[in-house]
Amino acid sequence: MFERLASMENRYDQLSQFLCDPAVVSDPNQLRTYAKEQSDLQETVETYRALKAAQQQLAEAKEMLQEKLDDEMKEFVRAEVEQLQGEIDNLQNKLQILLLPKDPNDDKNVFVEIRAAAGGEEAALFAGTLLRMYTRYAEDQGWKTQVIDAHYTDMGGFREVTLSIQGQGAFSKLKFESGTHRVQRVPVTESGGRIHTSTATVAVLPEVEEVEVEVQEKDIRIDTFCSTGPGGQSVNTTQSAVRITHLPTGIVVSCQDEKSQIKNREKAMKVLRARLFEKYQREQQEEQAASRKNQVGTGDRSERIRTYNFPQSRVTDHRIGMTLHKLEQVLAGDLDEIIHGLVVAERASMLEQAAEA
């Protein structure tokens, strides 16, 4: 571990020199590449340097204990040794986590796809509830959101809706949301006051670049149609909405939020690349299913991950056994406690796998 940390520190110092080089400063692409690499290394290197400093101080304190000291001074040094040892243990634990393999998609923007599942109109209304929850969470994080495609129901719910979220680290925090979300409540359509159980599925897809997933023009069919749903006069009157069908896989993507057909096509292509990326990644993961047994959920839409119980104001995440009695706050976008618990569980699982390797 320490050889790897020393190598990372050397690389960090080398990057500092590169970033002062006029030739690099004058090249925006190279400057951005080196700056990002250094930024990725910064926390690990700073923690490693703090560890080395604490270890040096501990060695000096232990040497002092070998000298002739009065009782008061000896007690002071012993307390310092104990404090430094605790600090070193904490720093080593932090470095173990920082050295875990990082998901290459963590820093990417995401598309959140929400679909009504079991429960008819109530499931569609619940899909709208989830859309508001993720939108508010994203706003609290300072991220930008935009609904880029939506299929409404008569009561204002969604058969399906795609939300674009743009912000640093969006995928790292939202990737655990993929799966089946279950709601237990009295539907507005229920006159007898009986509690119903309905579900909606969520898929969180990282936005990918063209170079990561290449889509051939011969493999797609593009259709245009009139936009539907809430909007201005141009809605339902111009052929601005775009539907793209990927012929080899049968994946269909549509976008209708822009008045410009060109802009809708660009956004639809981004969603298509994201879906293809997720499909290829899922197929690869299925081939390596044995190595995934300890992960926090599979991200499969069929996996029930969370229940929202209205009568008891309770939210339960089934993967980590976390139950919170603050349903209203969670649906208002307060997802921090749940997401933190999922991140901690994933790290614990990865540490366990690293120890077994």
mmCIF file of C-alpha atoms in Angstrom:
data_model
loop_
_atom_site.group_PDB
_atom_site.id
_atom_site.type_symbol
_atom_site.label_atom_id
_atom_site.label_comp_id
_atom_site.label_asym_id
_atom_site.label_seq_id
_atom_site.Cartn_x
_atom_site.Cartn_y
_atom_site.Cartn_z
ATOM 1 C CA MET A 1 0.000 0.000 0.000
ATOM 2 C CA PHE A 2 2.743 2.453 0.945
ATOM 3 C CA GLU A 3 4.647 1.867 -2.323
ATOM 4 C CA ARG A 4 1.494 2.757 -4.197
ATOM 5 C CA LEU A 5 0.984 5.869 -2.054
ATOM 6 C CA ALA A 6 4.591 6.987 -2.616
ATOM 7 C CA SER A 7 4.111 6.548 -6.362
ATOM 8 C CA MET A 8 0.916 8.631 -6.248
ATOM 9 C CA GLU A 9 2.713 11.364 -4.314
ATOM 10 C CA ASN A 10 5.497 11.466 -6.915
ATOM 11 C CA ARG A 11 2.944 11.698 -9.689
ATOM 12 C CA TYR A 12 1.132 14.510 -7.861
ATOM 13 C CA ASP A 13 4.376 16.516 -7.608
ATOM 14 C CA GLN A 14 5.122 15.821 -11.267
ATOM 15 C CA LEU A 15 1.688 17.118 -12.245
ATOM 16 C CA SER A 16 2.322 20.290 -10.219
ATOM 17 C CA GLN A 17 5.394 20.923 -12.369
ATOM 18 C CA PHE A 18 3.449 20.210 -15.573
ATOM 19 C CA LEU A 19 0.762 22.717 -14.578
ATOM 20 C CA CYS A 20 3.411 25.435 -14.303
ATOM 21 C CA ASP A 21 4.833 24.643 -17.738
ATOM 22 C CA PRO A 22 3.923 27.402 -20.260
ATOM 23 C CA ALA A 23 3.503 24.766 -22.989
ATOM 24 C CA VAL A 24 0.840 22.998 -20.922
ATOM 25 C CA VAL A 25 -0.852 26.217 -19.824
ATOM 26 C CA SER A 26 -1.260 27.232 -23.467
ATOM 27 C CA ASP A 27 -2.931 23.903 -24.337
ATOM 28 C CA PRO A 28 -6.465 23.898 -22.820
ATOM 29 C CA ASN A 29 -7.026 20.161 -23.381
ATOM 30 C CA GLN A 30 -3.746 19.094 -21.800
ATOM 31 C CA LEU A 31 -4.186 21.597 -18.994
ATOM 32 C CA ARG A 32 -7.657 20.231 -18.233
ATOM 33 C CA THR A 33 -6.421 16.620 -18.327
ATOM 34 C CA TYR A 34 -3.515 17.240 -15.939
ATOM 35 C CA ALA A 35 -5.614 19.417 -13.614
ATOM 36 C CA LYS A 36 -8.283 16.724 -13.321
ATOM 37 C CA GLU A 37 -5.695 14.001 -12.668
ATOM 38 C CA GLN A 38 -4.110 16.082 -9.924
ATOM 39 C CA SER A 39 -7.506 16.881 -8.444
ATOM 40 C CA ASP A 40 -8.327 13.163 -8.323
ATOM 41 C CA LEU A 41 -5.063 12.488 -6.460
ATOM 42 C CA GLN A 42 -5.210 15.464 -4.093
ATOM 43 C CA GLU A 43 -7.200 14.038 -1.163
ATOM 44 C CA THR A 44 -5.228 10.779 -1.162
ATOM 45 C CA VAL A 45 -1.854 12.541 -1.302
ATOM 46 C CA GLU A 46 -2.801 15.039 1.411
ATOM 47 C CA THR A 47 -3.990 12.205 3.664
ATOM 48 C CA TYR A 48 -0.779 10.252 3.003
ATOM 49 C CA ARG A 49 1.332 13.292 3.903
ATOM 50 C CA ALA A 50 -0.687 13.800 7.084
ATOM 51 C CA LEU A 51 -0.056 10.147 7.946
ATOM 52 C CA LYS A 52 3.697 10.484 7.401
ATOM 53 C CA ALA A 53 3.787 13.616 9.568
ATOM 54 C CA ALA A 54 1.853 11.878 12.362
ATOM 55 C CA GLN A 55 4.139 8.839 12.171
ATOM 56 C CA GLN A 56 7.198 11.097 12.444
ATOM 57 C CA GLN A 57 5.717 12.880 15.465
ATOM 58 C CA LEU A 58 4.902 9.517 17.066
ATOM 59 C CA ALA A 59 8.468 8.302 16.598
ATOM 60 C CA GLU A 60 9.808 11.495 18.197
ATOM 61 C CA ALA A 61 7.372 11.211 21.118
ATOM 62 C CA LYS A 62 8.391 7.600 21.749
ATOM 63 C CA GLU A 63 12.040 8.654 21.746
ATOM 64 C CA MET A 64 11.247 11.254 24.397
ATOM 65 C CA LEU A 65 9.805 8.540 26.620
ATOM 66 C CA GLN A 66 13.242 6.922 26.667
ATOM 67 C CA GLU A 67 14.725 10.070 28.165
ATOM 68 C CA LYS A 68 14.733 11.043 31.821
ATOM 69 C CA LEU A 69 11.523 12.981 32.324
ATOM 70 C CA ASP A 70 9.641 14.041 35.401
ATOM 71 C CA ASP A 71 6.304 12.351 36.047
ATOM 72 C CA GLU A 72 4.214 15.251 34.758
ATOM 73 C CA MET A 73 6.137 15.491 31.485
ATOM 74 C CA LYS A 74 6.117 11.725 31.019
ATOM 75 C CA GLU A 75 2.332 11.672 31.450
ATOM 76 C CA PHE A 76 2.001 14.490 28.901
ATOM 77 C CA VAL A 77 4.120 12.602 26.328
ATOM 78 C CA ARG A 78 2.194 9.382 26.900
ATOM 79 C CA ALA A 79 -1.057 11.219 26.232
ATOM 80 C CA GLU A 80 0.441 12.615 23.036
ATOM 81 C CA VAL A 81 1.528 9.116 21.957
ATOM 82 C CA GLU A 82 -1.992 7.810 22.515
ATOM 83 C CA GLN A 83 -3.523 10.700 20.582
ATOM 84 C CA LEU A 84 -1.097 10.291 17.669
ATOM 85 C CA GLN A 85 -1.708 6.547 17.516
ATOM 86 C CA GLY A 86 -5.452 7.157 17.238
ATOM 87 C CA GLU A 87 -4.864 9.757 14.541
ATOM 88 C CA ILE A 88 -2.645 7.337 12.606
ATOM 89 C CA ASP A 89 -5.273 4.573 12.808
ATOM 90 C CA ASN A 90 -7.932 6.965 11.457
ATOM 91 C CA LEU A 91 -5.687 8.141 8.624
ATOM 92 C CA GLN A 92 -4.805 4.568 7.641
ATOM 93 C CA ASN A 93 -8.491 3.618 7.585
ATOM 94 C CA LYS A 94 -9.238 6.668 5.439
ATOM 95 C CA LEU A 95 -6.453 5.750 3.015
ATOM 96 C CA GLN A 96 -7.813 2.218 2.696
ATOM 97 C CA ILE A 97 -11.104 3.696 1.534
ATOM 98 C CA LEU A 98 -9.455 6.261 -0.768
ATOM 99 C CA LEU A 99 -7.463 3.484 -2.439
ATOM 100 C CA LEU A 100 -10.540 1.431 -3.261
ATOM 101 C CA PRO A 101 -11.221 1.214 -7.013
ATOM 102 C CA LYS A 102 -13.249 4.219 -8.114
ATOM 103 C CA ASP A 103 -16.228 3.833 -10.397
ATOM 104 C CA PRO A 104 -15.152 5.605 -13.617
ATOM 105 C CA ASN A 105 -18.712 6.891 -14.021
ATOM 106 C CA ASP A 106 -18.924 8.570 -10.596
ATOM 107 C CA ASP A 107 -18.261 12.113 -11.820
ATOM 108 C CA LYS A 108 -20.704 11.934 -14.721
ATOM 109 C CA ASN A 109 -24.064 13.565 -15.291
ATOM 110 C CA VAL A 110 -27.020 11.193 -15.257
ATOM 111 C CA PHE A 111 -30.354 10.383 -16.814
ATOM 112 C CA VAL A 112 -32.961 9.183 -14.324
ATOM 113 C CA GLU A 113 -35.676 7.114 -16.012
ATOM 114 C CA ILE A 114 -38.831 6.512 -13.961
ATOM 115 C CA ARG A 115 -41.598 4.165 -15.126
ATOM 116 C CA ALA A 116 -44.936 3.309 -13.569
ATOM 117 C CA ALA A 117 -45.104 -0.436 -12.890
ATOM 118 C CA ALA A 118 -47.727 -2.338 -10.877
ATOM 119 C CA GLY A 119 -50.716 -0.323 -9.721
ATOM 120 C CA GLY A 120 -52.208 1.439 -12.735
ATOM 121 C CA GLU A 121 -52.967 5.133 -12.224
ATOM 122 C CA GLU A 122 -51.652 5.080 -8.647
ATOM 123 C CA ALA A 123 -48.279 3.805 -9.915
ATOM 124 C CA ALA A 124 -48.213 6.670 -12.438
ATOM 125 C CA LEU A 125 -48.915 9.201 -9.676
ATOM 126 C CA PHE A 126 -46.142 7.622 -7.579
ATOM 127 C CA ALA A 127 -43.764 7.995 -10.542
ATOM 128 C CA GLY A 128 -44.521 11.726 -10.370
ATOM 129 C CA THR A 129 -43.778 11.714 -6.640
ATOM 130 C CA LEU A 130 -40.365 10.136 -7.306
ATOM 131 C CA LEU A 131 -39.682 12.674 -10.068
ATOM 132 C CA ARG A 132 -40.280 15.540 -7.607
ATOM 133 C CA MET A 133 -38.105 13.825 -4.984
ATOM 134 C CA TYR A 134 -35.113 13.524 -7.302
ATOM 135 C CA THR A 135 -35.621 17.019 -8.716
ATOM 136 C CA ARG A 136 -35.591 18.549 -5.224
ATOM 137 C CA TYR A 137 -32.598 16.487 -4.151
ATOM 138 C CA ALA A 138 -30.700 17.644 -7.243
ATOM 139 C CA GLU A 139 -31.618 21.273 -6.564
ATOM 140 C CA ASP A 140 -30.319 20.949 -2.987
ATOM 141 C CA GLN A 141 -27.030 19.676 -4.431
ATOM 142 C CA GLY A 142 -26.812 22.673 -6.761
ATOM 143 C CA TRP A 143 -27.281 20.510 -9.860
ATOM 144 C CA LYS A 144 -29.249 21.401 -12.991
ATOM 145 C CA THR A 145 -32.324 19.358 -13.910
ATOM 146 C CA GLN A 146 -34.478 19.088 -16.999
ATOM 147 C CA VAL A 147 -37.302 16.755 -17.963
ATOM 148 C CA ILE A 148 -36.439 15.718 -21.503
ATOM 149 C CA ASP A 149 -39.227 13.248 -22.185
ATOM 150 C CA ALA A 150 -42.516 12.491 -20.431
ATOM 151 C CA HIS A 151 -45.633 10.439 -21.108
ATOM 152 C CA TYR A 152 -48.478 11.758 -18.977
ATOM 153 C CA THR A 153 -51.640 10.064 -17.758
ATOM 154 C CA ASP A 154 -55.087 11.663 -17.513
ATOM 155 C CA MET A 155 -54.683 12.333 -13.779
ATOM 156 C CA GLY A 156 -51.299 14.050 -14.128
ATOM 157 C CA GLY A 157 -49.102 11.060 -13.407
ATOM 158 C CA PHE A 158 -46.419 9.590 -15.655
ATOM 159 C CA ARG A 159 -46.351 6.320 -17.521
ATOM 160 C CA GLU A 160 -42.664 7.104 -17.921
ATOM 161 C CA VAL A 161 -40.453 10.163 -17.594
ATOM 162 C CA THR A 162 -36.762 10.880 -18.197
ATOM 163 C CA LEU A 163 -34.973 13.460 -16.070
ATOM 164 C CA SER A 164 -31.546 14.855 -16.998
ATOM 165 C CA ILE A 165 -29.382 15.818 -14.008
ATOM 166 C CA GLN A 166 -26.148 17.702 -14.598
ATOM 167 C CA GLY A 167 -23.706 18.157 -11.736
ATOM 168 C CA GLN A 168 -20.354 17.077 -10.351
ATOM 169 C CA GLY A 169 -20.585 13.592 -8.844
ATOM 170 C CA ALA A 170 -24.251 13.089 -9.753
ATOM 171 C CA PHE A 171 -23.812 9.425 -10.648
ATOM 172 C CA SER A 172 -21.769 8.675 -7.508
ATOM 173 C CA LYS A 173 -24.733 9.640 -5.328
ATOM 174 C CA LEU A 174 -27.680 8.545 -7.447
ATOM 175 C CA LYS A 175 -26.409 5.217 -8.820
ATOM 176 C CA PHE A 176 -27.922 3.332 -5.880
ATOM 177 C CA GLU A 177 -31.443 4.483 -6.840
ATOM 178 C CA SER A 178 -31.834 1.969 -9.672
ATOM 179 C CA GLY A 179 -34.449 -0.665 -8.888
ATOM 180 C CA THR A 180 -38.091 -1.054 -7.895
ATOM 181 C CA HIS A 181 -39.554 1.491 -5.490
ATOM 182 C CA ARG A 182 -42.725 0.446 -3.652
ATOM 183 C CA VAL A 183 -45.378 2.753 -2.175
ATOM 184 C CA GLN A 184 -48.047 1.829 0.361
ATOM 185 C CA ARG A 185 -50.813 4.423 0.710
ATOM 186 C CA VAL A 186 -54.486 5.147 0.133
ATOM 187 C CA PRO A 187 -54.756 6.159 -3.542
ATOM 188 C CA VAL A 188 -56.757 9.222 -4.530
ATOM 189 C CA THR A 189 -58.750 6.850 -6.737
ATOM 190 C CA GLU A 190 -59.776 4.718 -3.726
ATOM 191 C CA SER A 191 -63.117 5.720 -2.196
ATOM 192 C CA GLY A 192 -63.069 3.089 0.555
ATOM 193 C CA GLY A 193 -59.896 4.295 2.225
ATOM 194 C CA ARG A 194 -58.031 1.019 1.689
ATOM 195 C CA ILE A 195 -54.227 0.984 1.506
ATOM 196 C CA HIS A 196 -52.865 -0.139 -1.845
ATOM 197 C CA THR A 197 -49.359 -1.194 -2.816
ATOM 198 C CA SER A 198 -47.990 0.128 -6.099
ATOM 199 C CA THR A 199 -44.542 0.221 -7.674
ATOM 200 C CA ALA A 200 -42.419 2.285 -10.026
ATOM 201 C CA THR A 201 -39.042 1.389 -11.476
ATOM 202 C CA VAL A 202 -36.047 3.697 -11.577
ATOM 203 C CA ALA A 203 -32.960 3.414 -13.781
ATOM 204 C CA VAL A 204 -30.000 5.771 -13.300
ATOM 205 C CA LEU A 205 -27.804 5.949 -16.398
ATOM 206 C CA PRO A 206 -24.490 7.813 -16.615
ATOM 207 C CA GLU A 207 -24.221 10.234 -19.522
ATOM 208 C CA VAL A 208 -21.525 8.937 -21.866
ATOM 209 C CA GLU A 209 -19.454 10.544 -24.591
ATOM 210 C CA GLU A 210 -19.665 9.617 -28.246
ATOM 211 C CA VAL A 211 -16.227 8.018 -28.076
ATOM 212 C CA GLU A 212 -17.438 5.644 -25.328
ATOM 213 C CA VAL A 213 -20.435 4.345 -27.267
ATOM 214 C CA GLU A 214 -20.380 4.699 -31.038
ATOM 215 C CA VAL A 215 -23.764 4.674 -32.765
ATOM 216 C CA GLN A 216 -23.748 4.095 -36.527
ATOM 217 C CA GLU A 217 -26.223 6.090 -38.623
ATOM 218 C CA LYS A 218 -27.209 2.897 -40.466
ATOM 219 C CA ASP A 219 -28.275 1.372 -37.140
ATOM 220 C CA ILE A 220 -30.878 4.008 -36.254
ATOM 221 C CA ARG A 221 -34.265 5.114 -37.544
ATOM 222 C CA ILE A 222 -35.416 8.643 -36.748
ATOM 223 C CA ASP A 223 -39.090 9.637 -36.700
ATOM 224 C CA THR A 224 -40.563 13.042 -35.886
ATOM 225 C CA PHE A 225 -43.938 13.789 -34.321
ATOM 226 C CA CYS A 226 -45.865 16.527 -32.526
ATOM 227 C CA SER A 227 -45.048 17.084 -28.860
ATOM 228 C CA THR A 228 -47.664 16.229 -26.263
ATOM 229 C CA GLY A 229 -48.390 17.312 -22.725
ATOM 230 C CA PRO A 230 -48.088 20.731 -21.030
ATOM 231 C CA GLY A 231 -46.506 23.457 -23.107
ATOM 232 C CA GLY A 232 -47.009 26.529 -25.251
ATOM 233 C CA GLN A 233 -48.718 26.942 -28.576
ATOM 234 C CA SER A 234 -45.995 25.069 -30.437
ATOM 235 C CA VAL A 235 -46.942 21.874 -28.606
ATOM 236 C CA ASN A 236 -49.105 19.603 -30.796
ATOM 237 C CA THR A 237 -48.596 21.882 -33.825
ATOM 238 C CA THR A 238 -45.000 21.349 -34.974
ATOM 239 C CA GLN A 239 -43.083 18.175 -35.767
ATOM 240 C CA SER A 240 -40.338 19.006 -33.269
ATOM 241 C CA ALA A 241 -40.393 15.850 -31.137
ATOM 242 C CA VAL A 242 -37.933 13.135 -32.124
ATOM 243 C CA ARG A 243 -38.077 9.358 -31.719
ATOM 244 C CA ILE A 244 -34.924 7.329 -32.357
ATOM 245 C CA THR A 245 -35.020 3.547 -32.746
ATOM 246 C CA HIS A 246 -31.769 1.606 -32.422
ATOM 247 C CA LEU A 247 -32.405 -1.228 -34.875
ATOM 248 C CA PRO A 248 -29.882 -3.839 -33.582
ATOM 249 C CA THR A 249 -31.218 -3.700 -30.003
ATOM 250 C CA GLY A 250 -34.759 -2.387 -30.447
ATOM 251 C CA ILE A 251 -34.121 0.405 -27.923
ATOM 252 C CA VAL A 252 -36.458 3.368 -28.531
ATOM 253 C CA VAL A 253 -35.758 6.872 -27.214
ATOM 254 C CA SER A 254 -37.845 10.009 -27.642
ATOM 255 C CA CYS A 255 -37.328 13.641 -26.700
ATOM 256 C CA GLN A 256 -39.843 16.468 -26.955
ATOM 257 C CA ASP A 257 -38.876 19.137 -24.430
ATOM 258 C CA GLU A 258 -37.265 21.504 -26.952
ATOM 259 C CA LYS A 259 -39.035 23.437 -29.716
ATOM 260 C CA SER A 260 -36.079 22.675 -31.974
ATOM 261 C CA GLN A 261 -36.028 19.297 -33.696
ATOM 262 C CA ILE A 262 -32.220 19.455 -33.872
ATOM 263 C CA LYS A 263 -31.889 19.975 -30.115
ATOM 264 C CA ASN A 264 -34.351 17.174 -29.406
ATOM 265 C CA ARG A 265 -32.329 14.865 -31.631
ATOM 266 C CA GLU A 266 -29.104 15.743 -29.796
ATOM 267 C CA LYS A 267 -30.689 15.000 -26.428
ATOM 268 C CA ALA A 268 -32.302 11.799 -27.650
ATOM 269 C CA MET A 269 -28.920 10.595 -28.934
ATOM 270 C CA LYS A 270 -27.401 11.249 -25.501
ATOM 271 C CA VAL A 271 -30.102 9.140 -23.863
ATOM 272 C CA LEU A 272 -29.648 6.405 -26.476
ATOM 273 C CA ARG A 273 -25.900 6.245 -25.828
ATOM 274 C CA ALA A 274 -26.581 6.090 -22.085
ATOM 275 C CA ARG A 275 -29.042 3.208 -22.514
ATOM 276 C CA LEU A 276 -26.680 1.304 -24.802
ATOM 277 C CA PHE A 277 -23.817 1.844 -22.357
ATOM 278 C CA GLU A 278 -25.993 0.526 -19.514
ATOM 279 C CA LYS A 279 -27.064 -2.485 -21.604
ATOM 280 C CA TYR A 280 -23.490 -3.439 -22.533
ATOM 281 C CA GLN A 281 -22.324 -2.883 -18.949
ATOM 282 C CA ARG A 282 -25.159 -5.009 -17.548
ATOM 283 C CA GLU A 283 -24.351 -7.840 -19.949
ATOM 284 C CA GLN A 284 -20.726 -7.711 -18.874
ATOM 285 C CA GLN A 285 -21.725 -7.737 -15.199
ATOM 286 C CA GLU A 286 -24.009 -10.723 -15.719
ATOM 287 C CA GLU A 287 -21.026 -12.634 -17.057
ATOM 288 C CA GLN A 288 -19.218 -11.798 -13.816
ATOM 289 C CA ALA A 289 -22.239 -12.405 -11.575
ATOM 290 C CA ALA A 290 -20.274 -14.376 -9.004
ATOM 291 C CA SER A 291 -18.084 -11.389 -8.167
ATOM 292 C CA ARG A 292 -21.137 -9.201 -7.613
ATOM 293 C CA LYS A 293 -22.762 -11.217 -4.823
ATOM 294 C CA ASN A 294 -21.597 -8.830 -2.107
ATOM 295 C CA GLN A 295 -22.497 -5.592 -3.843
ATOM 296 C CA VAL A 296 -25.185 -3.274 -2.489
ATOM 297 C CA GLY A 297 -27.930 -4.278 -4.886
ATOM 298 C CA THR A 298 -27.611 -5.203 -8.517
ATOM 299 C CA GLY A 299 -29.185 -2.083 -9.959
ATOM 300 C CA ASP A 300 -31.732 -4.289 -11.715
ATOM 301 C CA ARG A 301 -35.163 -2.698 -12.095
ATOM 302 C CA SER A 302 -36.816 -5.919 -10.894
ATOM 303 C CA GLU A 303 -35.079 -5.712 -7.529
ATOM 304 C CA ARG A 304 -37.250 -4.128 -4.821
ATOM 305 C CA ILE A 305 -34.953 -1.679 -3.097
ATOM 306 C CA ARG A 306 -37.143 0.670 -1.053
ATOM 307 C CA THR A 307 -40.629 0.985 0.438
ATOM 308 C CA TYR A 308 -42.428 4.280 1.138
ATOM 309 C CA ASN A 309 -45.166 3.630 3.719
ATOM 310 C CA PHE A 310 -47.527 6.603 4.102
ATOM 311 C CA PRO A 311 -49.692 5.412 7.046
ATOM 312 C CA GLN A 312 -46.572 5.014 9.232
ATOM 313 C CA SER A 313 -44.592 7.864 7.622
ATOM 314 C CA ARG A 314 -41.846 5.295 7.099
ATOM 315 C CA VAL A 315 -39.157 4.770 4.466
ATOM 316 C CA THR A 316 -37.243 1.479 4.436
ATOM 317 C CA ASP A 317 -34.245 0.696 2.256
ATOM 318 C CA HIS A 318 -34.227 -3.087 2.090
ATOM 319 C CA ARG A 319 -30.607 -3.462 0.924
ATOM 320 C CA ILE A 320 -29.084 -2.053 4.102
ATOM 321 C CA GLY A 321 -32.002 -2.526 6.487
ATOM 322 C CA MET A 322 -32.360 1.213 7.128
ATOM 323 C CA THR A 323 -35.733 2.522 8.291
ATOM 324 C CA LEU A 324 -36.448 6.227 8.719
ATOM 325 C CA HIS A 325 -39.662 7.680 10.104
ATOM 326 C CA LYS A 326 -39.506 10.859 8.069
ATOM 327 C CA LEU A 327 -41.312 10.081 4.846
ATOM 328 C CA GLU A 328 -42.320 13.672 4.147
ATOM 329 C CA GLN A 329 -38.722 14.943 4.360
ATOM 330 C CA VAL A 330 -37.405 12.142 2.145
ATOM 331 C CA LEU A 331 -40.010 12.790 -0.540
ATOM 332 C CA ALA A 332 -39.053 16.482 -0.311
ATOM 333 C CA GLY A 333 -35.544 15.517 -1.435
ATOM 334 C CA ASP A 334 -33.789 14.784 1.878
ATOM 335 C CA LEU A 335 -31.979 11.663 0.663
ATOM 336 C CA ASP A 336 -28.600 12.348 2.292
ATOM 337 C CA GLU A 337 -28.945 9.882 5.177
ATOM 338 C CA ILE A 338 -30.051 7.024 2.927
ATOM 339 C CA ILE A 339 -27.404 7.702 0.285
ATOM 340 C CA HIS A 340 -24.665 7.982 2.937
ATOM 341 C CA GLY A 341 -25.729 4.622 4.364
ATOM 342 C CA LEU A 342 -25.565 3.013 0.924
ATOM 343 C CA VAL A 343 -22.110 4.500 0.229
ATOM 344 C CA VAL A 344 -20.792 3.203 3.573
ATOM 345 C CA ALA A 345 -22.241 -0.253 2.895
ATOM 346 C CA GLU A 346 -20.645 -0.371 -0.558
ATOM 347 C CA ARG A 347 -17.260 0.625 0.854
ATOM 348 C CA ALA A 348 -17.513 -2.019 3.581
ATOM 349 C CA SER A 349 -18.319 -4.625 0.949
ATOM 350 C CA MET A 350 -15.368 -3.550 -1.209
ATOM 351 C CA LEU A 351 -13.002 -3.605 1.798
ATOM 352 C CA GLU A 352 -14.200 -7.115 2.629
ATOM 353 C CA GLN A 353 -13.612 -8.278 -0.919
ATOM 354 C CA ALA A 354 -10.149 -6.661 -0.943
ATOM 355 C CA ALA A 355 -9.262 -8.481 2.294
ATOM 356 C CA GLU A 356 -10.375 -11.814 0.807
ATOM 357 C CA ALA A 357 -8.401 -11.271 -2.411
#
